[in-house]
Coordinates of C-alpha atoms and ligand atoms in Angstrom, one line a residue:
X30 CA 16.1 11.6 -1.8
X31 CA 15.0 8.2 -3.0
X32 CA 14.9 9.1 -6.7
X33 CA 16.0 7.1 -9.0
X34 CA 16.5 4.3 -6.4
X35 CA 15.3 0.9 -7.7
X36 CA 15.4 2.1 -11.4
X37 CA 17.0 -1.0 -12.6
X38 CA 14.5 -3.5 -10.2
X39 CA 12.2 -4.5 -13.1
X40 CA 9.9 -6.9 -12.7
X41 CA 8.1 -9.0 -15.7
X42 CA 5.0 -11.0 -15.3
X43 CA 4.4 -13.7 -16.7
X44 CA 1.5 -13.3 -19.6
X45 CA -1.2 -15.3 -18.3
X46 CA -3.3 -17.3 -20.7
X47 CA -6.8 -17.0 -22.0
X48 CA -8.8 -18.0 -18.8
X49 CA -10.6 -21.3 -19.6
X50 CA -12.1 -22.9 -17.3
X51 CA -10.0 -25.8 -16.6
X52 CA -6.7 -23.5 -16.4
X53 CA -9.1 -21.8 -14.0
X54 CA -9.1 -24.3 -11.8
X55 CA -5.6 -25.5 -12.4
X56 CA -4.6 -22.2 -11.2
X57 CA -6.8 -22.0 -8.2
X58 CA -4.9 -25.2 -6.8
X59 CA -1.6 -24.3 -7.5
X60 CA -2.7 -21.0 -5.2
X61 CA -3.9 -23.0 -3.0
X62 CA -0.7 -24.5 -2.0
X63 CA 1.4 -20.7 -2.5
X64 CA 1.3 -19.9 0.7
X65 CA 2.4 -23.2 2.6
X66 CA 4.9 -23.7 -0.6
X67 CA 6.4 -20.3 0.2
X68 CA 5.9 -19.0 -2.8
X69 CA 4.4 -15.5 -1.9
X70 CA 6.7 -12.7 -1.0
X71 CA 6.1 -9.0 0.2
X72 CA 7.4 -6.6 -2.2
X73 CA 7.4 -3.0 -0.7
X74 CA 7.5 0.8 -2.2
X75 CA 8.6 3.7 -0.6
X76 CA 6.3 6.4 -0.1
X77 CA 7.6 9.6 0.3
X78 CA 7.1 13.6 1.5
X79 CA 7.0 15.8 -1.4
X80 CA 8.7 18.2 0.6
X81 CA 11.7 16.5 1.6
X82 CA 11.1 13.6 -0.9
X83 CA 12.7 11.3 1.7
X84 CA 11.2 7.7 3.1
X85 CA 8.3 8.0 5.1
X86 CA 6.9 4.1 5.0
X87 CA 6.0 2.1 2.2
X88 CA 3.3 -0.4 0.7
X89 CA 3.0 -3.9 0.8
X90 CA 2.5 -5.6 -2.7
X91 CA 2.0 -9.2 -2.5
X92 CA 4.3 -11.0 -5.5
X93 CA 3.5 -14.8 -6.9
X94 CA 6.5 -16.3 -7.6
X95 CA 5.5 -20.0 -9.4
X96 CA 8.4 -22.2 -10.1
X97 CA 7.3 -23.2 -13.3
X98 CA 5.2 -20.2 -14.1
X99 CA 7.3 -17.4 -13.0
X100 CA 6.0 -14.5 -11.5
X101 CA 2.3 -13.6 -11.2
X102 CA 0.8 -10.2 -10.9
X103 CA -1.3 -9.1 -8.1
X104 CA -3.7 -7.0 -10.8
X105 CA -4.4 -10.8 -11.9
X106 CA -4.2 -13.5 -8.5
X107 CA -6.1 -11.2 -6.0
X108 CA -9.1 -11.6 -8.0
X109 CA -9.0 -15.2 -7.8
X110 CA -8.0 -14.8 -3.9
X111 CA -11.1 -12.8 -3.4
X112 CA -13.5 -15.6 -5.7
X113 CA -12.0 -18.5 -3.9
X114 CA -12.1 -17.2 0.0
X115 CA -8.1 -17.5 0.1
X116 CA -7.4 -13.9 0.7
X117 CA -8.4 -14.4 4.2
X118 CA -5.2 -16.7 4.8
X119 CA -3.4 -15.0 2.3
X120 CA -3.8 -11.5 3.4
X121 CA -3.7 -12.6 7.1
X122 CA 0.3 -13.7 6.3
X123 CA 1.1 -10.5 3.9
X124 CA -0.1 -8.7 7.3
X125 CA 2.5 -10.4 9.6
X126 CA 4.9 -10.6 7.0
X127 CA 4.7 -6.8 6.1
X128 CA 4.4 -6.2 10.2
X129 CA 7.3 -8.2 11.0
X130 CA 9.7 -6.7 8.1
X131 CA 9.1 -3.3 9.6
X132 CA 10.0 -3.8 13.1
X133 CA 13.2 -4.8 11.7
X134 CA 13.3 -2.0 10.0
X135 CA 12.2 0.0 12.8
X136 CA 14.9 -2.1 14.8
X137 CA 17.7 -1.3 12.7
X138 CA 17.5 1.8 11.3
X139 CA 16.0 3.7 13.9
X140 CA 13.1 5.0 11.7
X141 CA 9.3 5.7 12.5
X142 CA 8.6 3.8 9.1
X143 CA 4.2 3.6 8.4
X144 CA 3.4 -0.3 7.0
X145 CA 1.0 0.4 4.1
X146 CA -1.5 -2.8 4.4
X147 CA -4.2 -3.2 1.3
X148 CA -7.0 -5.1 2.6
X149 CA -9.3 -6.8 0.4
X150 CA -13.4 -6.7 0.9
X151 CA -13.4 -10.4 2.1
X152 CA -11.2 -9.4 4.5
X153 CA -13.4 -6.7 5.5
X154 CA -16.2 -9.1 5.9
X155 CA -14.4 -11.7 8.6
X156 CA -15.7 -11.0 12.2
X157 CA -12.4 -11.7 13.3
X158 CA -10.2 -8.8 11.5
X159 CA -9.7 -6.7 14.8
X160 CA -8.1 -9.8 16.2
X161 CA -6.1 -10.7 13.4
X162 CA -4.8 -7.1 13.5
X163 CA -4.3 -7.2 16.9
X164 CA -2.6 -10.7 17.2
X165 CA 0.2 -9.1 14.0
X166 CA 0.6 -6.1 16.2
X167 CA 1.2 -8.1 19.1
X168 CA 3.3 -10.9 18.0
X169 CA 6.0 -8.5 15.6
X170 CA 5.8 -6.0 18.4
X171 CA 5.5 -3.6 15.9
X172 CA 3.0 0.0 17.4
X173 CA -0.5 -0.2 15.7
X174 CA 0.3 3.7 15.1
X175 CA 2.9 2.3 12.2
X176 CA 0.2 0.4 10.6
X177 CA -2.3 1.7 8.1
X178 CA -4.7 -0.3 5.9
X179 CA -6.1 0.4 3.1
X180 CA -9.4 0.1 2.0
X181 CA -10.1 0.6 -2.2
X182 CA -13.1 3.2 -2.8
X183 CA -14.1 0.7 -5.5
X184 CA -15.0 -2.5 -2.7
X185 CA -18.9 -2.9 -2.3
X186 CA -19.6 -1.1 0.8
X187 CA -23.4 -1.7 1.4
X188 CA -22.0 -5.9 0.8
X189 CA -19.9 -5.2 3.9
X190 CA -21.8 -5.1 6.8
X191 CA -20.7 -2.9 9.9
X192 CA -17.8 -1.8 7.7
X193 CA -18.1 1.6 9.3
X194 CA -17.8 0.2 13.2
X195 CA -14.9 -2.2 12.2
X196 CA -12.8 0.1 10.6
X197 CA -13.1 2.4 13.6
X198 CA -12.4 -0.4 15.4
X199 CA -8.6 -1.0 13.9
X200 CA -8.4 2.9 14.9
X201 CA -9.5 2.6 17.9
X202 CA -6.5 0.2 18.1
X203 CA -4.5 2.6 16.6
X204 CA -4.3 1.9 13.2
X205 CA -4.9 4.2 10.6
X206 CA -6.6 3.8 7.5
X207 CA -6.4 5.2 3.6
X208 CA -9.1 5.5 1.3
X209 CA -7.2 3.2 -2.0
X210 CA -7.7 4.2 -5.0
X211 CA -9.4 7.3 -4.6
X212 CA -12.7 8.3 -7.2
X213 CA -12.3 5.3 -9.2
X214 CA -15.5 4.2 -7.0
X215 CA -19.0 5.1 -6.2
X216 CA -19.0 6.7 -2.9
X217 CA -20.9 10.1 -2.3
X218 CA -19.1 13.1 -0.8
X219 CA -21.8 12.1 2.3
X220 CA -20.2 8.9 2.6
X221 CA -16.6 10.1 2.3
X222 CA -17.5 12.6 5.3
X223 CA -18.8 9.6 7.6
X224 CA -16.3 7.2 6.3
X225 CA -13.6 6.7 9.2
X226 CA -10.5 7.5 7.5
X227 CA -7.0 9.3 7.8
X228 CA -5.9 9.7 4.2
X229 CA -7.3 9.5 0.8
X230 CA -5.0 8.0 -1.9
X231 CA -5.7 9.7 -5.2
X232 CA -5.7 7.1 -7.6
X233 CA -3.2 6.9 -10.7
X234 CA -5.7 7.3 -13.1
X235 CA -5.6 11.2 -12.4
X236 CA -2.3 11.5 -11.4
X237 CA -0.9 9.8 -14.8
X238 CA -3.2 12.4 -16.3
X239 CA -1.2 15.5 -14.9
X240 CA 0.1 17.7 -17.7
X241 CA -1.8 16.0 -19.8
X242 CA -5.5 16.7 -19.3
X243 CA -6.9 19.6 -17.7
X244 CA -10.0 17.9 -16.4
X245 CA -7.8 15.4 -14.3
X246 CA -5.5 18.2 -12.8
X247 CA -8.7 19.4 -11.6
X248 CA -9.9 16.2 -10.0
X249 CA -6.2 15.8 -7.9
X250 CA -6.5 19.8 -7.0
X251 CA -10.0 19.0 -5.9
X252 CA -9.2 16.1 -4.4
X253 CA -6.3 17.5 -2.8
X254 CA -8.2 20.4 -1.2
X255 CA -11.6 18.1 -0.1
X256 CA -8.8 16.3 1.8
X257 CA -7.6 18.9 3.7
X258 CA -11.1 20.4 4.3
X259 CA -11.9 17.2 5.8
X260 CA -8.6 16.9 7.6
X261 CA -7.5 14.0 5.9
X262 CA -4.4 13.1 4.4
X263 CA -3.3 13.2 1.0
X264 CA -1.0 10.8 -0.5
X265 CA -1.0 10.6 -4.6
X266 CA 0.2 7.1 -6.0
X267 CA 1.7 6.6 -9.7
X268 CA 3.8 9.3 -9.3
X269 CA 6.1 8.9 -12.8
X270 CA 7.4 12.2 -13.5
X271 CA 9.0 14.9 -12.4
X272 CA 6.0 17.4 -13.5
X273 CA 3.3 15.2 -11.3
X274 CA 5.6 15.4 -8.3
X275 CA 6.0 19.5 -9.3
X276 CA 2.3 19.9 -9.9
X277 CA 1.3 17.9 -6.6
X278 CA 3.8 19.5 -4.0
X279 CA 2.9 22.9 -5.4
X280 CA -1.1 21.9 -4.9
X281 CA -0.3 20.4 -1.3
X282 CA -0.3 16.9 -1.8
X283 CA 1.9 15.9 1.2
X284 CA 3.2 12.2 -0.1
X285 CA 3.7 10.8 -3.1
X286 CA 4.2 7.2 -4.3
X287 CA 5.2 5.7 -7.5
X288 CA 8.2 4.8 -9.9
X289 CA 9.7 8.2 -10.0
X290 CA 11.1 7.4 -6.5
X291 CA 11.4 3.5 -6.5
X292 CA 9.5 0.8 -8.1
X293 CA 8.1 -1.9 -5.3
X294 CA 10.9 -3.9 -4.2
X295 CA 11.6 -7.3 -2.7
X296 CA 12.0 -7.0 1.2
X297 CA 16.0 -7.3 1.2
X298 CA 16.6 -4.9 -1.6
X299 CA 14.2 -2.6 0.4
X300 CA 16.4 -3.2 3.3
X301 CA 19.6 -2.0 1.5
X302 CA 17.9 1.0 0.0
X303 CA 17.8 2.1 3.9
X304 CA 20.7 1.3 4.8
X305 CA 21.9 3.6 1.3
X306 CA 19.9 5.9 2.5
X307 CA 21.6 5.9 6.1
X308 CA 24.7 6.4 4.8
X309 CA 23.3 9.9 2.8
X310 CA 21.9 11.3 5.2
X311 CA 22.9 9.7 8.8
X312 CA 20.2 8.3 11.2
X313 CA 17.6 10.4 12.4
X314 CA 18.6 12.6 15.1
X315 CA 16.8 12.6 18.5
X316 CA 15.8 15.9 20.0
X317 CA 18.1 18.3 20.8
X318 CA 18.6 17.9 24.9
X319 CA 19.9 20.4 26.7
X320 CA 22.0 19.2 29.5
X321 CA 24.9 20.4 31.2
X322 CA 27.4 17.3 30.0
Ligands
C2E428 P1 -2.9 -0.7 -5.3 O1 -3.1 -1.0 -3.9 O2 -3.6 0.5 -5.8 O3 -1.3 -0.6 -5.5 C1 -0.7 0.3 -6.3 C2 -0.3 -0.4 -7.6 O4 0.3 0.6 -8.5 C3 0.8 -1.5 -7.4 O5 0.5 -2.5 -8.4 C4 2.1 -0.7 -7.7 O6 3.1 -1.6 -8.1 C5 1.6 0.1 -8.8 N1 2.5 1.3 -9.0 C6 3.2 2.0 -8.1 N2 3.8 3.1 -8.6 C7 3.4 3.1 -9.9 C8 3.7 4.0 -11.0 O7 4.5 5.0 -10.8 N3 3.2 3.7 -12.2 C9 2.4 2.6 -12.4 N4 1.9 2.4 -13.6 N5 2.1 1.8 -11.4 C10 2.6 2.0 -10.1 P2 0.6 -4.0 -8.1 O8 1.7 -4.3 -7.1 O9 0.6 -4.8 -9.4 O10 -0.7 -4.3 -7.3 C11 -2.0 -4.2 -8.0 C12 -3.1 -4.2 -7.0 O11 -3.2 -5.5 -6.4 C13 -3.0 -3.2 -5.9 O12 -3.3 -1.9 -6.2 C14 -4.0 -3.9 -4.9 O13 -5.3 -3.5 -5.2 C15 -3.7 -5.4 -5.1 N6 -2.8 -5.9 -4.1 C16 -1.5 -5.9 -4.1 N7 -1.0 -6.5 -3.0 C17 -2.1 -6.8 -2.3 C18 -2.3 -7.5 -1.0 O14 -1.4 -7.8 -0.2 N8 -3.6 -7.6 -0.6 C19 -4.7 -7.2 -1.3 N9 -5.9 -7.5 -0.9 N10 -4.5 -6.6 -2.5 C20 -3.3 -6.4 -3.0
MG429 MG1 -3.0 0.0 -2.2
MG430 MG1 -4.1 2.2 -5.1
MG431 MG1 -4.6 1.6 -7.8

């Protein structure tokens, strides 16, 4: 049980300053030179079954850390990433990164851990993004069945061409793929039926809302239920309270994510949360094999 685990990890942004033009700018250099100055790092969060409330894989959040500036939200520098064209690099080394920490993981601890990926519309758009994927998986020699990317309900899918064919592309692969940020977005339930995906994130808008408003327990029920219906996953992030992870494992939601279990943690930290976790509950067991020894 990972509750409670990473309680005391923190994290403070910066406060970024009224957006003028010129800091604008100023900014879009200094990212510019992030990744080759080694100044992006992978944060991960556990996400967990809320039946057993133990580790099933985790999600890569990408972390700014400026020397002078300190540490820059995601919520603020992906948007400039996405303006500038420099999520393509960008998300191209969270990818490996993220790839390569979990064959490590996988390595070590003996663990079928899924590698949460968000992958931004840009992204999405590159004709190359099969071999990208494919070039990660091959060079961390980490299974494409570990790897899942999420796509946010909220990108512009009629901007994207052929986003249907390359996402079922990267499953044809063997990845799988999350709906982000589920209804926050404009998709219609005829879309969400063609769109190639193997679990819907409900989005923390709703799940916040749980004992709280009616309305958005019945959007997560709902939600919960179309996903079944439509043999999709479930998996229900924001997760802050013990009464949203009561109400969604009573309603079926199979995962959960959010700081109730562990806030998103740098990769070493993450590290030692398995090995704590290890020493809980042993290494998982292989099937039981009956031999005569
Ligand atoms: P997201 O993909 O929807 O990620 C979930 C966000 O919710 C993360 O914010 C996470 O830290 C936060 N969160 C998790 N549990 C809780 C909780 O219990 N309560 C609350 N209030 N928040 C929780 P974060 O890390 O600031 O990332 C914000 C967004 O930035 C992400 O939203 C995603 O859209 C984007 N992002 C982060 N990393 C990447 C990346 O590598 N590539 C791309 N393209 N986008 C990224
Ligand atoms: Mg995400
Ligand atoms: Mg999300
Ligand atoms: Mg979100």
């Amino acid at each position: 049980n990972a509750k409670g685990m990473g309680r005391n990890n923190f994290q403070t942004y910066v406060a970024v300053p009224e957006e003028s033009h010129q800091q604008r700018l100023a900014l879009e250099s200094k990212l510019r030179l992030a990744e080759r100055n080694g100044e992006l790092r992978a944060y991960y969060q556990p996400q967990v079954s809320s039946q057993t409330e133990d580790i099933i894989g985790m999600e890569a959040l990408i972390r700014w850390e400026h020397p002078e500036l300190g540490m820059i939200s995601p919520g603020f520098f992906i948007p400039l990433a996405e303006d500038t064209g420099l999520i393509v690099s960008i998300g191209e080394w969270m990818l490996r990164t993220a790839l390569a920490d979990t064959k490590r993981w996988h390595d070590r601890f003996n663990l079928p851990l899924r590698i949460s990926v968000n992958l931004s519309a840009l992204q999405l758009k590159q004709p190359n993004l099969k071999d990208v994927v494919e070039r990660a998986v091959r060079d961390t020699g980490l299974d494409a069945k570990h790897v899942e990317l999420e796509v946010t309900e909220s990108i512009n899918v009629k901007g994207i061409p052929n986003l249907i064919e390359t996402l079922q592309s990267l499953r044809d692969m063997g990845c799988s793929i999350a709906i982000d940020d589920f209804g926050t977005g404009q998709s219609s339930l005829d879309y969400i039926r063609r769109f190639p995906a193997d679990r819907i994130k409900i989005d923390q808008v709703f799940v916040r809302n749980i004992g709280v408003d009616p309305d958005d327990e019945a959007i997560v029920r709902a939600t919960i239920n179309m996903s079944q219906q439509l043999n999709r996953g479930v998996i229900a992030e924001g997760v802050e309270y013990e009464e949203h992870l009561r109400f969604l494992r009573d309603h079926g939601c199979e995962e959960l994510q959010g700081y109730l279990f562990c806030r998103p943690l740098p990769a070493a930290s993450f590290e030692n949360l398995l090995a704590e976790r290890e020493k809980l509950v042993g290494p998982p067991r292989m099937p039981q094999v009956l031999g005569d020894d």
